[in-house]
XYZ file of C-alpha atoms in Angstrom:
207
model
C -10.287 1.513 16.284
C -13.571 1.998 14.436
C -14.356 -0.231 11.412
C -14.152 2.765 9.054
C -10.471 3.378 9.779
C -7.196 1.516 10.044
C -3.487 2.080 10.407
C -1.320 1.201 7.424
C 2.440 0.656 7.499
C 4.411 2.036 4.552
C 8.046 1.152 3.912
C 9.997 4.116 2.617
C 13.553 4.909 1.606
C 15.443 8.178 1.785
C 18.992 9.201 0.931
C 20.803 10.606 3.961
C 24.370 11.709 3.364
C 24.581 9.484 0.311
C 23.365 6.421 2.210
C 20.001 4.722 1.803
C 17.907 4.845 4.961
C 14.866 2.575 5.136
C 12.089 3.009 7.680
C 8.433 2.391 8.469
C 5.915 5.237 8.257
C 2.514 4.630 9.914
C -0.376 6.146 7.950
C -3.956 6.442 9.147
C -6.685 5.724 6.585
C -10.344 6.550 7.189
C -13.432 6.455 4.983
C -16.577 8.517 5.380
C -19.722 9.169 3.321
C -18.780 11.477 0.463
C -18.327 11.907 -3.266
C -15.195 9.900 -4.069
C -12.779 12.560 -2.842
C -9.382 12.079 -1.205
C -8.591 14.283 1.796
C -4.928 14.681 2.759
C -3.910 15.874 6.215
C -1.304 18.600 5.721
C -0.985 19.403 9.425
C 2.236 18.837 11.384
C 4.288 19.561 8.281
C 3.021 16.549 6.348
C 3.558 16.790 2.575
C 1.858 14.779 -0.169
C 3.559 15.601 -3.464
C 1.562 16.036 -6.712
C 2.986 12.731 -7.996
C 1.699 10.925 -4.906
C -1.710 12.575 -5.171
C -2.073 11.702 -8.864
C -1.172 8.110 -8.083
C -3.876 7.855 -5.418
C -6.374 8.970 -8.060
C -4.982 6.279 -10.366
C -5.574 3.651 -7.679
C -9.138 4.908 -7.235
C -9.757 4.530 -10.977
C -8.389 0.988 -10.885
C -10.616 0.187 -7.935
C -13.731 1.460 -9.677
C -12.858 -0.615 -12.748
C -12.402 -3.875 -10.836
C -14.639 -3.840 -7.747
C -18.306 -2.966 -7.277
C -17.723 -0.966 -4.104
C -18.891 2.529 -3.047
C -15.940 4.433 -4.512
C -18.104 7.375 -5.608
C -20.090 7.541 -2.353
C -17.116 7.418 -0.001
C -14.281 9.822 0.759
C -10.815 8.635 1.811
C -8.919 10.537 4.494
C -5.131 10.045 4.678
C -2.915 11.196 7.538
C 0.708 10.238 8.143
C 1.660 9.909 11.791
C 4.496 12.065 13.039
C 5.821 15.449 11.963
C 7.459 16.568 8.715
C 6.574 13.400 6.801
C 6.775 13.618 3.007
C 5.031 11.034 0.830
C 6.361 11.422 -2.692
C 6.687 8.011 -4.327
C 4.494 5.169 -5.499
C 5.856 2.252 -3.483
C 2.695 2.435 -1.364
C 0.642 1.188 -4.342
C 0.161 -2.350 -3.069
C -0.575 -1.715 0.637
C -2.671 1.402 -0.026
C -4.821 -0.281 -2.677
C -5.427 -3.414 -0.596
C -6.242 -1.364 2.512
C -8.613 0.911 0.572
C -10.498 -2.105 -0.801
C -10.595 -3.591 2.706
C -12.203 -0.446 4.119
C -14.805 -0.224 1.348
C -15.662 -3.943 1.436
C -15.673 -4.292 5.211
C -13.116 -7.098 5.099
C -10.457 -7.188 7.813
C -6.773 -6.834 7.083
C -4.395 -9.341 8.689
C -2.410 -7.991 11.599
C 0.249 -7.086 10.808
C -0.330 -6.366 7.122
C 2.979 -5.826 5.336
C 3.562 -5.072 1.687
C 5.309 -2.829 -0.801
C 5.056 -2.449 -4.553
C 4.847 0.136 -7.321
C 2.081 0.123 -9.928
C 2.925 2.492 -12.762
C 0.140 4.304 -14.641
C 1.307 3.080 -18.020
C 1.096 -0.514 -16.770
C -2.326 -0.246 -15.142
C -2.478 -2.553 -12.153
C 0.670 -4.572 -12.877
C 3.388 -4.233 -10.248
C 6.865 -3.270 -11.402
C 9.629 -5.661 -10.219
C 11.635 -4.060 -7.425
C 15.442 -3.759 -7.635
C 17.166 -6.232 -5.335
C 19.032 -3.721 -3.154
C 15.940 -1.535 -2.798
C 13.585 -4.342 -1.796
C 16.162 -6.025 0.437
C 16.448 -2.849 2.492
C 12.696 -2.658 2.961
C 12.441 -6.334 3.854
C 15.215 -5.874 6.407
C 13.184 -3.129 8.085
C 10.064 -5.315 7.938
C 11.925 -8.165 9.619
C 13.182 -5.903 12.404
C 9.676 -4.541 12.904
C 8.116 -8.017 13.160
C 10.757 -9.252 15.601
C 10.258 -6.215 17.808
C 6.474 -5.786 17.698
C 5.231 -9.320 16.921
C 7.876 -11.645 18.396
C 5.411 -14.517 18.906
C 3.903 -14.485 15.405
C 6.476 -16.695 13.707
C 6.765 -15.936 10.000
C 4.610 -12.992 8.928
C 3.484 -12.641 5.311
C 4.829 -9.689 3.345
C 3.592 -9.034 -0.193
C 6.025 -7.824 -2.861
C 6.033 -7.506 -6.677
C 6.589 -10.689 -8.663
C 10.018 -11.115 -10.314
C 11.697 -8.837 -7.748
C 15.195 -9.580 -6.539
C 15.716 -10.401 -2.857
C 17.557 -12.827 -0.590
C 15.004 -14.737 1.476
C 17.524 -16.787 3.459
C 18.165 -14.091 6.058
C 14.488 -13.180 6.441
C 13.687 -15.623 9.213
C 10.638 -13.694 10.465
C 9.038 -13.130 7.057
C 7.134 -15.210 4.522
C 7.755 -13.244 1.313
C 4.843 -13.611 -1.099
C 5.339 -12.244 -4.640
C 2.220 -11.095 -6.508
C 2.020 -9.837 -10.119
C -0.815 -7.308 -9.839
C -2.839 -5.233 -7.413
C -5.967 -7.345 -7.864
C -3.971 -10.517 -7.170
C -2.745 -8.920 -3.956
C -6.363 -8.170 -2.991
C -7.311 -11.777 -3.764
C -4.534 -13.218 -1.608
C -4.887 -10.814 1.315
C -8.664 -10.290 1.452
C -10.038 -13.254 -0.504
C -11.954 -10.844 -2.751
C -11.990 -11.415 -6.510
C -12.555 -8.730 -9.181
C -16.114 -8.503 -10.423
C -17.041 -10.522 -13.497
C -16.353 -8.630 -16.708
C -14.119 -6.078 -15.014
C -12.391 -3.704 -17.430
C -8.930 -4.560 -18.677
C -7.319 -1.313 -17.590
C -4.030 -0.500 -19.282
C -3.837 3.159 -18.424
C -5.880 5.124 -15.939
C -4.865 8.507 -14.705
C -6.299 11.409 -12.780
C -5.308 14.597 -11.158
């Protein structure tokens, strides 16, 4: 895979017949010279809801505020693998932001890179604590994925919002690492710190 692209794993949840179904959705990210635009692949029935699109713009604004990287000279291309995939929530905040910074900075992501977390616009970059039953379902899927695809890796790090509820005892294949903010996640995963004097962003939006 070329250095300007990578595959990102997103953990999603859907209600099927009144039951919560958790799964992994692979998403391809690619950057190219551009003007700070986000291109979404709508082929194969893929849907990116307006809420999801606005949130990606929010993440871009946070990135520009905290990191001196070519946000305005680079376009991001997003394509979910598979057919009839709908991305409608914000639980991809943590993995998407870290992966985007990795692409723009040229720093490698660990393999596998696992994470989930919601950053709400009104809270800037701070990650909202995840409900116990919601996060536990995602971590259960992450554990199954690691055991199946990376059986020799031992415990694999997975990044989640600080103060979230989960039971770590059963997660024998995972090293759960809580982080409070998106920039802290970037620091821990990529070893990249925000630029000196970065703006204290409390609310950044976009459409």
